[in-house]
XYZ file of C-alpha atoms in Angstrom:
568
model
C 101.843 182.194 121.439
C 101.321 185.324 118.806
C 104.802 184.417 116.976
C 103.993 180.688 117.220
C 100.820 181.276 115.031
C 102.368 183.695 112.772
C 105.030 181.265 111.827
C 103.948 180.956 108.174
C 104.739 184.695 107.941
C 101.449 185.097 106.265
C 101.178 188.644 108.130
C 102.006 191.583 105.611
C 105.342 193.429 106.376
C 103.602 196.927 106.524
C 101.393 195.226 109.481
C 104.318 195.055 111.518
C 105.580 198.266 111.040
C 108.740 199.428 109.278
C 110.757 195.920 109.765
C 109.263 192.255 109.271
C 110.164 190.228 112.589
C 111.613 187.121 112.133
C 109.466 185.025 114.462
C 111.305 181.608 113.516
C 114.906 183.535 114.646
C 113.216 185.129 117.377
C 111.817 181.243 118.706
C 115.229 179.832 118.355
C 117.222 182.377 120.376
C 114.287 182.801 122.949
C 116.402 182.204 126.539
C 114.236 179.233 127.761
C 114.404 175.623 126.628
C 111.887 174.873 124.036
C 110.849 172.624 121.337
C 107.617 173.404 118.993
C 105.719 170.122 118.423
C 103.372 169.156 115.826
C 99.780 167.589 117.154
C 101.443 164.218 115.895
C 104.560 164.946 118.151
C 107.100 165.729 115.444
C 109.600 168.386 116.137
C 108.960 171.415 114.050
C 111.626 173.477 115.804
C 113.833 173.961 118.623
C 115.440 177.053 120.381
C 119.187 177.164 120.957
C 119.324 176.721 124.785
C 117.207 173.407 124.350
C 120.078 172.391 121.770
C 122.846 173.511 124.162
C 121.237 171.315 127.446
C 120.675 168.157 125.394
C 123.985 168.184 123.307
C 121.709 168.270 120.091
C 122.026 169.539 116.524
C 118.989 171.107 115.121
C 119.332 169.619 111.275
C 119.250 166.121 113.184
C 116.102 166.972 115.576
C 113.741 169.032 113.174
C 111.174 166.679 111.186
C 111.869 163.923 113.699
C 109.217 162.247 115.759
C 109.892 163.264 119.487
C 110.314 160.085 120.764
C 112.464 158.683 118.097
C 114.758 162.032 118.721
C 114.664 161.403 122.513
C 114.131 157.542 123.290
C 114.344 155.984 126.856
C 117.990 155.229 128.007
C 118.371 151.475 126.803
C 120.363 150.382 129.633
C 117.859 151.783 132.266
C 114.755 148.977 132.484
C 113.019 151.563 135.050
C 112.779 154.300 132.738
C 109.765 156.167 132.249
C 110.155 159.449 130.440
C 108.967 158.300 126.943
C 105.692 156.487 128.661
C 105.098 159.702 131.149
C 105.758 162.246 128.721
C 103.606 160.664 126.012
C 100.808 160.710 128.493
C 101.313 164.315 129.268
C 101.145 165.383 125.642
C 98.190 162.984 124.372
C 96.338 165.029 127.122
C 97.398 168.297 125.828
C 96.104 167.117 122.320
C 92.713 165.644 123.592
C 91.783 168.261 125.860
C 93.516 171.450 124.406
C 94.806 172.877 127.507
C 98.446 172.909 129.217
C 99.745 170.070 131.076
C 102.472 170.456 133.638
C 104.495 167.730 134.726
C 106.055 166.112 137.936
C 109.909 166.406 137.731
C 110.935 163.268 135.477
C 114.175 161.551 135.450
C 114.728 161.393 131.244
C 118.058 160.692 130.060
C 119.888 162.444 127.324
C 122.032 160.635 124.574
C 125.399 162.067 124.575
C 127.002 162.837 120.903
C 129.787 160.394 119.998
C 132.074 162.822 119.933
C 131.890 163.022 123.761
C 131.821 159.276 123.833
C 127.846 158.073 123.533
C 125.924 156.756 125.736
C 123.453 158.520 127.699
C 124.019 161.119 130.503
C 121.531 161.057 133.462
C 119.495 164.324 133.445
C 115.921 165.175 135.667
C 113.707 167.638 133.611
C 110.790 169.982 134.995
C 108.349 169.861 132.272
C 105.169 171.765 130.899
C 103.418 171.224 127.702
C 100.891 173.947 126.460
C 98.787 174.140 123.178
C 98.555 176.551 120.672
C 95.012 176.734 118.821
C 93.898 177.825 115.720
C 90.902 179.978 114.980
C 88.409 176.919 115.103
C 90.123 175.698 118.512
C 91.846 173.302 116.439
C 95.148 172.157 117.591
C 98.047 174.129 115.815
C 101.175 173.119 117.558
C 102.511 172.091 121.104
C 105.146 174.073 122.982
C 107.187 171.446 125.195
C 109.017 174.111 127.500
C 111.646 172.222 130.055
C 113.947 172.989 132.954
C 117.068 171.306 133.659
C 116.766 170.298 137.161
C 119.627 167.447 137.426
C 121.862 169.998 139.588
C 119.119 170.466 142.556
C 118.006 166.703 142.292
C 121.670 165.431 142.572
C 122.247 167.528 145.545
C 119.165 166.335 147.516
C 120.355 162.912 146.952
C 123.491 163.725 148.466
C 124.305 163.401 152.441
C 123.687 166.802 153.522
C 126.860 166.725 155.354
C 129.295 166.322 152.637
C 127.673 169.157 150.439
C 128.939 172.608 150.742
C 126.690 175.322 149.454
C 127.236 178.650 148.493
C 124.908 181.187 149.706
C 123.620 182.140 145.833
C 123.154 178.286 145.691
C 121.764 177.548 148.534
C 119.104 180.150 148.161
C 118.408 178.597 144.750
C 118.144 175.316 146.069
C 115.585 176.585 148.574
C 113.709 178.492 146.007
C 113.808 175.486 143.399
C 112.637 172.958 146.545
C 109.812 175.021 147.263
C 108.589 175.451 143.777
C 109.087 171.432 143.340
C 107.585 170.717 146.553
C 104.216 172.861 146.158
C 103.830 171.656 142.429
C 104.417 167.705 143.163
C 101.941 168.548 146.089
C 99.413 169.448 143.913
C 100.135 167.158 140.959
C 99.579 164.681 144.108
C 96.434 165.990 145.025
C 95.356 166.073 141.431
C 96.422 162.167 140.696
C 94.438 161.133 143.912
C 91.301 162.799 142.397
C 91.999 161.501 138.790
C 92.491 158.329 140.274
C 88.935 158.331 142.303
C 87.391 159.617 139.075
C 89.053 156.804 136.941
C 88.082 153.949 139.725
C 84.366 155.537 139.658
C 84.168 155.813 135.994
C 85.233 152.217 135.537
C 82.581 151.042 137.672
C 80.170 153.368 135.615
C 80.888 151.793 132.589
C 80.601 147.897 133.801
C 77.392 148.901 135.251
C 75.863 150.812 132.479
C 77.268 148.129 129.740
C 75.354 145.359 131.737
C 72.029 147.549 132.530
C 71.707 148.618 128.679
C 72.863 145.412 127.081
C 70.683 143.342 129.621
C 67.185 144.261 128.120
C 68.313 144.566 124.373
C 69.558 140.928 124.569
C 65.970 139.735 125.351
C 64.640 142.154 122.227
C 67.154 141.326 119.650
C 67.478 137.348 121.027
C 63.722 136.881 120.767
C 63.754 138.393 116.892
C 66.122 136.335 115.998
C 64.576 133.637 116.844
C 61.459 134.594 115.456
C 63.928 134.928 111.925
C 64.592 131.324 111.876
C 60.703 130.618 111.334
C 58.819 130.437 108.138
C 57.229 133.950 108.333
C 54.976 135.513 105.985
C 56.483 139.059 104.004
C 54.522 141.197 106.481
C 56.252 138.952 109.652
C 59.301 139.110 107.991
C 59.351 142.979 107.469
C 58.343 143.390 111.153
C 61.013 141.228 112.358
C 63.228 143.092 110.441
C 62.521 146.169 111.803
C 62.573 145.051 115.244
C 66.186 143.926 114.546
C 67.372 146.979 112.843
C 66.187 149.498 115.574
C 67.536 147.095 118.388
C 70.702 147.195 116.580
C 70.782 150.794 115.972
C 70.020 151.301 119.655
C 73.098 149.058 120.599
C 75.387 150.732 118.605
C 74.089 154.306 119.964
C 74.745 152.442 123.630
C 78.141 151.457 122.148
C 79.332 154.952 120.962
C 78.276 156.701 124.362
C 80.479 153.654 126.329
C 83.162 154.622 123.791
C 83.094 158.337 124.447
C 83.305 157.575 127.908
C 86.140 155.428 127.717
C 88.301 157.602 125.562
C 87.411 160.636 127.441
C 88.789 158.910 130.532
C 91.656 157.046 128.816
C 90.438 153.799 129.780
C 89.902 152.458 125.947
C 92.885 149.952 125.770
C 94.415 149.606 122.655
C 96.523 146.835 120.573
C 98.708 148.355 118.432
C 100.340 146.577 115.589
C 101.456 146.883 111.691
C 97.908 146.699 109.956
C 97.445 146.588 106.151
C 94.850 149.279 105.152
C 93.561 147.361 102.108
C 92.403 144.673 104.245
C 90.728 146.972 106.957
C 89.337 148.696 103.818
C 87.976 145.467 102.345
C 86.305 144.321 105.820
C 84.529 147.928 106.372
C 83.178 148.195 102.621
C 81.376 144.696 102.568
C 79.837 145.471 105.783
C 78.524 148.828 104.225
C 77.803 147.173 100.759
C 74.458 146.406 101.144
C 73.280 149.501 102.408
C 75.407 151.301 99.833
C 73.695 149.274 97.041
C 70.029 150.003 98.372
C 70.317 153.449 97.745
C 72.193 152.854 94.310
C 75.331 154.522 95.812
C 78.760 152.994 94.319
C 81.942 152.384 96.564
C 85.266 152.381 94.872
C 88.299 151.486 96.909
C 90.672 151.247 93.849
C 92.409 154.127 95.022
C 93.719 151.975 97.856
C 97.253 151.339 97.899
C 97.800 147.349 98.662
C 101.121 148.058 100.363
C 99.870 150.554 102.394
C 100.246 149.619 106.175
C 100.082 151.843 109.111
C 100.468 151.595 113.120
C 97.198 151.001 114.239
C 94.606 148.984 116.351
C 93.034 146.833 113.687
C 89.650 146.769 115.374
C 89.504 150.241 116.361
C 90.534 151.193 112.598
C 87.717 149.242 111.416
C 85.296 151.059 113.466
C 86.398 154.445 112.343
C 86.212 153.411 108.840
C 82.939 151.810 109.070
C 81.570 155.074 111.051
C 82.933 157.430 107.775
C 81.711 155.249 105.183
C 78.628 155.120 107.007
C 78.428 158.751 107.008
C 79.212 158.838 103.614
C 76.240 156.802 102.537
C 73.707 158.254 104.840
C 74.629 161.870 103.639
C 74.960 160.800 99.762
C 72.790 161.974 97.205
C 70.858 158.845 95.796
C 72.662 157.148 93.035
C 75.874 159.134 94.503
C 79.804 157.854 94.757
C 82.013 157.155 97.328
C 85.606 156.771 96.868
C 88.205 155.452 99.185
C 91.840 156.213 98.859
C 95.603 156.220 100.717
C 98.125 158.758 99.967
C 101.788 158.161 101.596
C 102.877 161.477 103.346
C 106.155 163.073 103.545
C 106.372 162.741 107.243
C 106.222 158.756 107.315
C 102.454 158.785 107.630
C 99.353 157.187 105.304
C 96.738 159.171 104.872
C 93.150 157.263 104.081
C 90.767 159.460 102.638
C 86.645 158.564 102.559
C 85.138 161.000 99.590
C 81.632 161.232 98.898
C 79.298 163.229 96.278
C 77.174 164.654 98.673
C 75.619 168.224 99.388
C 78.588 169.013 101.275
C 79.110 170.861 104.875
C 79.446 174.754 104.879
C 82.642 176.366 106.480
C 80.817 177.335 109.464
C 79.085 174.112 110.131
C 82.522 172.271 109.436
C 84.054 173.428 112.254
C 81.363 172.069 114.730
C 81.559 168.602 112.899
C 83.331 166.709 115.582
C 81.249 168.191 118.205
C 79.104 165.507 120.596
C 75.554 165.444 119.420
C 75.950 168.056 116.786
C 74.176 166.663 113.882
C 74.033 170.163 111.987
C 70.297 170.162 111.169
C 70.221 166.188 110.528
C 67.989 166.160 113.447
C 65.163 167.211 111.415
C 65.635 164.496 108.452
C 64.985 160.544 108.748
C 68.531 160.197 108.852
C 69.329 157.906 111.811
C 71.960 158.939 114.601
C 72.380 161.419 117.434
C 75.697 163.165 116.404
C 78.516 161.218 118.434
C 80.149 158.728 115.997
C 82.405 161.128 114.260
C 83.431 162.270 118.033
C 84.182 158.618 118.887
C 86.146 158.250 115.463
C 87.814 161.254 116.221
C 88.870 159.841 119.924
C 90.029 156.465 118.051
C 92.385 157.996 115.820
C 94.110 160.318 118.329
C 94.581 157.202 120.812
C 95.817 155.294 117.883
C 98.456 158.423 117.577
C 96.813 159.894 114.295
C 94.400 162.531 113.454
C 91.082 162.809 111.486
C 90.079 165.754 109.619
C 87.533 166.754 107.128
C 86.953 169.168 104.061
C 83.765 169.817 102.223
C 82.627 171.582 99.605
C 78.850 172.757 99.490
C 77.232 171.080 96.193
C 80.026 168.753 95.682
C 80.942 166.418 98.893
C 82.969 165.796 101.611
C 86.039 164.019 102.577
C 86.874 162.445 105.749
C 90.487 161.591 106.145
C 92.440 159.692 109.054
C 96.088 160.291 109.093
C 98.323 157.281 110.952
C 101.539 156.673 111.393
C 103.168 154.389 108.181
C 104.847 151.140 108.640
C 106.974 148.723 106.712
C 106.314 145.490 109.111
C 104.757 142.346 108.053
C 101.230 142.352 107.797
C 98.585 140.024 109.340
C 95.645 139.200 106.213
C 92.244 139.296 107.528
C 88.912 138.354 105.981
C 85.477 138.784 107.699
C 83.392 135.889 107.068
C 79.848 136.293 106.311
C 77.427 134.884 108.953
C 75.127 132.323 108.305
C 71.943 130.902 110.018
C 72.461 127.655 111.690
C 69.721 125.615 112.017
C 70.526 121.957 113.143
C 68.489 119.047 111.495
C 70.710 116.162 112.988
C 71.904 117.631 116.334
C 73.998 115.358 118.594
C 72.073 115.146 121.719
C 73.333 116.991 124.897
C 72.508 118.731 128.065
C 73.042 122.325 129.088
C 72.704 123.800 132.108
C 71.964 127.806 132.362
C 72.750 130.012 134.979
C 70.844 133.163 134.647
C 68.849 135.477 137.142
C 66.920 137.319 134.336
C 63.838 135.068 133.322
C 63.845 136.798 129.700
C 67.211 135.738 129.054
C 66.442 131.966 130.369
C 63.153 131.905 127.931
C 65.300 133.350 125.196
C 68.057 130.678 125.535
C 65.462 127.787 125.853
C 63.936 128.869 122.468
C 67.069 129.148 121.092
C 68.218 125.747 122.044
C 64.636 124.649 120.889
C 65.585 125.473 117.120
C 68.650 123.483 117.786
C 66.751 120.441 118.840
C 68.096 117.403 120.877
C 69.134 119.305 123.784
C 68.121 119.013 127.514
C 67.877 122.463 129.514
C 68.519 122.513 133.163
C 68.162 126.509 134.481
C 69.013 128.068 137.684
C 68.240 131.794 139.241
C 71.562 132.025 141.219
C 75.085 131.126 141.707
C 74.864 128.485 144.306
C 72.034 126.795 143.006
C 73.641 126.617 139.673
C 76.808 125.038 141.057
C 74.301 122.399 142.779
C 72.610 121.934 139.343
C 75.489 121.486 137.643
C 77.082 118.718 140.078
C 73.902 116.934 139.985
C 73.410 116.983 136.062
C 76.748 116.606 134.890
C 76.005 118.481 131.751
C 77.420 118.588 128.433
C 77.825 122.182 128.504
C 77.531 125.453 131.200
C 75.971 128.807 129.848
C 76.984 130.921 132.921
C 75.846 134.551 133.477
C 78.532 136.867 135.609
C 76.258 139.247 137.661
C 74.536 136.290 139.762
C 72.702 136.503 143.304
C 74.313 134.257 146.510
C 77.635 133.352 144.072
C 78.575 135.494 141.208
C 79.730 133.716 138.005
C 83.148 134.290 138.526
C 83.004 132.304 141.975
C 80.899 129.595 140.374
C 83.748 129.089 137.575
C 86.714 129.055 139.946
C 84.695 125.999 141.955
C 84.414 124.185 138.516
C 88.224 124.699 137.765
C 89.142 123.477 141.354
C 86.347 120.210 141.407
C 88.459 117.304 139.297
C 85.150 115.739 138.253
C 83.732 118.749 136.820
C 87.164 120.803 135.643
C 86.803 119.406 131.804
C 83.388 120.787 131.294
C 83.002 123.050 128.873
C 81.883 126.637 130.010
C 80.354 129.518 127.871
C 79.971 132.852 129.461
C 77.158 135.099 128.382
C 77.379 138.348 129.934
C 76.460 141.942 128.952
C 79.377 143.058 131.002
C 82.070 142.677 128.686
C 84.477 144.805 129.171
C 88.419 143.763 128.704
C 89.282 143.089 132.407
C 86.310 140.974 132.618
C 87.071 138.828 129.468
C 90.736 138.620 130.577
C 90.237 137.418 134.237
C 87.466 134.869 132.721
C 90.115 133.658 130.162
C 92.654 133.178 132.719
C 90.005 130.980 134.920
C 89.589 128.806 131.897
C 86.498 129.028 129.771
C 85.382 128.177 126.108
C 84.039 131.268 124.851
C 82.494 134.425 126.231
C 79.531 135.756 124.107
C 78.364 139.331 124.904
C 74.734 140.752 125.428
C 72.749 141.051 123.418
C 73.631 137.457 121.907
C 74.031 136.722 118.329
C 72.006 133.806 118.029
C 74.018 132.111 114.915
C 77.221 132.669 116.998
C 75.439 130.859 120.089
C 74.510 128.029 118.019
C 77.798 127.619 116.120
C 79.778 127.851 119.628
C 77.615 124.842 120.841
C 78.316 122.856 117.752
C 81.911 123.538 117.811
C 82.003 122.505 121.421
C 79.959 119.224 120.606
C 81.911 117.884 117.589
C 85.338 119.050 118.360
C 87.791 116.067 119.242
C 87.913 114.636 122.800
C 91.234 115.124 124.296
C 93.155 112.117 125.768
C 94.697 112.047 129.008
């Protein structure tokens, strides 16, 4: 580790004695099979032994992304080397601790001079982090051992294998080591699987239990906001909405931390246009910035810059960075958003503010969860978990999030992601407008919900719509009976119901030929990706998560009522 940390050769020669030590050559000449990787998994250096074992050339490897240099064998549809190795490296990057892998089948590409193609290889791998003074990840040492011959010997029939005494002893030793390591990994994996199951149940339950009361708070406040109010009443409703939405964002952040930490946060990685996402983020923060006289300048964002990312998660990161830039800025200050292409095919997106800045000592703690660096004694809202979530999201997208600051001048937060030149899908966010129908078409609605406050809320919302007959049931079986009797135009359905849960009700409806075409809107606080996918496969028209957006519910109902009737 010492020679890796000294790779920049910043240590003066006199501190090393009479002769300066060439640490790079020392690493390259080490007897072990090792790669030195950047935190983004780019190959920084490689040992001679590794080059020999993988039939590679240093000039071709250094500077390449690890998985570009060593892809899976395209002729092996069951190859899992890249997936397993990436998972191990991401654990090292996230947890800053060494990760030992089980023996992996990871075929190696032969040079064209040797006939090309791939050669079957088996490896024992250990990935170790190298940390800097502030526990930041400096690089990763990827150390391997070629165990191909041992695996091949085990695969052959014993009666056809003649082992020399030395080879047999080596095989016994390696077998014992591999067996013990496999047993340890198997036990650890079982514990992790159980922990993941418990975490998944916890996230689903907490999402439901925390969002359900907020549904009533925000829902009734939105309904009140649709009425004619005095200025004082309007201010009170706005305060309720601001407070409720802030609490909802905190709940989402806490759940996001748990998902990122457990690896359960799913990503839909694609080619994303940076300019589109920046525009969407700045539009959302423009009102808050104007209220404080703060200007946001995004002219430094390149129109042609695109990155490999999950668009929604990248938007979440940029909203967090811009929100902080507004909250911790001076009144009348400035914010600049700019992009910068990096030399290793990455793109850096930076948010720069003109705030008071962060001291070097505090900067080392800025990404720690629940760390607000003294802001808890001010009127600035927050609990100090937004940057933690943003950093986790950046890492899950294969990038990094970093911060620099100068006291009295301002701070810059930058997310760096892999660039791409692929096609870009352009998105534009549309502003929400209150929907209050004056000439609504008469409809009948059945709402199946066991929470009385939620029933009363939907009753108020549909009263705003007008021309709506509402029937309600408090459990799944009663709801199914009510739907069969009333034959409604639309069904609003909760998922967590007594007697018969919402999914079972939905499946019964889709199995009944006379009710199969009845439009169903799911309204639930259990809005996990897995749940959404299951009910989508069962056939629902919409999924609205609690706390509901009143405008969105009314728009969805209007869309279902006004859409053309499908024939045959």
